Coordinates of C-alpha atoms in Angstrom, one line a residue:
M19 CA 103.9 124.2 101.9
A20 CA 102.4 121.1 100.7
S21 CA 103.8 121.3 97.1
N22 CA 106.8 123.4 98.1
R23 CA 107.6 119.7 100.0
H24 CA 106.9 117.3 97.2
L25 CA 109.6 119.7 95.3
G26 CA 112.2 119.1 98.0
R27 CA 111.3 115.1 98.5
I28 CA 112.5 115.1 94.8
I29 CA 115.6 117.1 96.3
A30 CA 115.8 114.3 98.4
L31 CA 115.2 111.8 96.2
Q32 CA 117.5 113.1 93.6
T33 CA 120.3 113.5 96.8
L34 CA 120.0 110.3 97.7
Y35 CA 120.1 108.6 94.5
E36 CA 123.1 110.6 93.5
V37 CA 124.7 109.8 97.0
D38 CA 124.2 106.2 97.2
F39 CA 124.9 105.7 94.0
R40 CA 128.2 107.5 93.9
R41 CA 129.0 105.9 97.3
D42 CA 128.1 102.5 96.1
L43 CA 130.6 102.7 92.7
G44 CA 133.4 103.7 95.5
D45 CA 133.9 107.5 95.0
E46 CA 134.9 108.6 98.4
E47 CA 135.3 112.1 96.9
C48 CA 131.3 112.3 97.4
D49 CA 130.5 114.7 99.9
V50 CA 126.7 114.8 100.6
D51 CA 126.9 118.4 100.8
E52 CA 128.0 119.6 97.8
V53 CA 126.0 117.4 96.6
L54 CA 122.7 118.6 98.6
G55 CA 123.5 122.3 98.1
R56 CA 124.4 121.8 94.3
N57 CA 120.3 119.9 94.4
L58 CA 119.0 123.1 96.6
T59 CA 120.6 125.8 94.6
R60 CA 119.6 124.7 90.9
Y61 CA 115.3 125.4 93.0
A62 CA 116.9 128.4 95.1
K63 CA 113.9 130.7 93.6
L64 CA 111.2 127.6 94.3
I65 CA 111.8 125.9 97.5
K66 CA 110.8 127.3 100.3
D67 CA 111.4 125.0 103.0
V68 CA 115.5 124.2 102.6
D69 CA 115.2 122.4 105.3
F70 CA 112.2 120.0 105.0
T71 CA 114.7 118.7 102.7
T72 CA 118.0 119.0 104.4
N73 CA 116.0 116.9 107.6
L74 CA 115.5 114.4 104.9
V75 CA 118.3 113.7 103.9
K76 CA 120.6 113.6 106.7
G77 CA 118.0 111.9 108.4
V78 CA 117.9 109.5 105.8
L79 CA 121.4 108.7 105.5
N80 CA 121.9 108.6 109.4
K81 CA 119.6 105.6 109.6
S82 CA 120.1 104.0 106.7
A83 CA 120.5 100.7 108.2
K84 CA 118.1 101.0 110.1
L85 CA 115.9 101.9 107.7
D86 CA 117.0 98.7 105.4
K87 CA 116.9 95.9 108.3
I88 CA 112.3 97.4 108.8
L89 CA 112.1 97.2 104.6
Q90 CA 114.0 94.0 104.3
P91 CA 110.8 91.6 106.0
L92 CA 108.8 93.7 104.5
A93 CA 109.7 92.8 100.6
P94 CA 111.7 89.5 101.0
E95 CA 111.2 88.2 97.4
W96 CA 113.0 91.2 97.0
P97 CA 116.7 91.5 98.5
L98 CA 117.3 95.5 98.9
N99 CA 120.4 94.2 96.3
Q100 CA 118.1 93.6 93.8
I101 CA 115.3 96.7 94.6
A102 CA 115.7 99.1 92.0
R103 CA 118.3 102.0 93.0
I104 CA 115.5 104.2 92.6
D105 CA 112.6 102.4 94.1
L106 CA 115.0 101.7 97.4
V107 CA 115.5 105.0 97.6
V108 CA 112.3 106.0 97.5
L109 CA 111.2 103.3 100.5
R110 CA 114.3 104.6 102.9
I111 CA 112.0 107.4 102.1
G112 CA 108.9 106.6 102.7
L113 CA 109.5 105.0 105.7
Y114 CA 112.4 107.7 107.3
E115 CA 108.6 109.6 107.1
L116 CA 106.6 107.4 108.5
S117 CA 108.5 106.9 110.9
N118 CA 110.1 110.6 112.1
E119 CA 107.9 113.0 110.6
K120 CA 105.2 114.0 113.0
D121 CA 103.3 116.4 111.5
V122 CA 102.9 114.6 107.8
P123 CA 100.1 112.0 107.5
P124 CA 101.1 109.0 107.2
K125 CA 98.8 108.6 103.9
V126 CA 100.4 111.9 102.8
V127 CA 103.1 109.9 103.3
I128 CA 102.8 106.9 101.0
N129 CA 101.2 109.7 98.4
E130 CA 103.8 111.2 97.9
A131 CA 106.3 108.4 97.8
V132 CA 104.2 107.0 95.2
E133 CA 104.0 109.7 93.7
L134 CA 107.9 110.1 93.4
A135 CA 107.9 106.5 92.2
K136 CA 105.5 107.3 89.3
A137 CA 107.5 110.2 88.2
F138 CA 110.8 107.8 88.6
G139 CA 111.0 105.0 88.5
S140 CA 109.8 101.9 86.7
A141 CA 105.5 101.0 85.2
N142 CA 105.5 98.8 88.3
S143 CA 107.3 100.7 91.1
S144 CA 103.9 102.9 92.3
K145 CA 102.5 99.7 93.2
F146 CA 105.2 98.3 95.0
I147 CA 106.5 101.4 97.0
N148 CA 102.2 101.6 97.8
G149 CA 102.4 97.4 98.7
V150 CA 105.4 97.9 100.8
L151 CA 104.6 101.2 102.8
G152 CA 101.0 100.1 102.8
T153 CA 102.1 97.4 105.0
V154 CA 104.3 99.6 107.3
L155 CA 101.5 101.4 107.8
V156 CA 99.3 98.9 109.4
N157 CA 101.6 97.5 111.2
Q158 CA 102.6 100.4 112.7
Q159 CA 98.4 101.2 113.4
A160 CA 98.9 97.6 115.0
I161 CA 101.6 97.9 117.4
I162 CA 99.5 101.4 118.3
K163 CA 96.3 99.3 119.2
K164 CA 98.0 96.7 120.8
P165 CA 96.9 96.8 124.6
K166 CA 100.1 96.5 127.0
S167 CA 100.6 93.0 129.0
K168 CA 100.1 93.0 132.4
K169 CA 102.7 91.6 134.4

């Protein structure tokens, strides 16, 4: 199942990248379901967990504004519009999984994001992705461990 989820993340990355790119160009005809369906069909013989991929794509799209709001302060020297599109999509996927996929260990999520960055990003993408998502994980753990204040 793990390697199948890796393929699912690749398909999600391809889908989200295309949708983001086309929407940025003002493509009013861009249909997420069509793009996702085409990408899933391309790998139909290999992918078993279609629901994981579909939920990942839909979840990232539905929460992209919230994800971006969380990401911006984590890399203040890089405004989101200056981050390479592929890196931004990988960050959104990783952050979405860290925040919403409780059945996947956080270190696995970060490792998967780093692997996506190595495969599809630039030479420095994996370090950047690892740093940003590592900060998210540390922040999440600090919030969990923080004692509740007494009123």
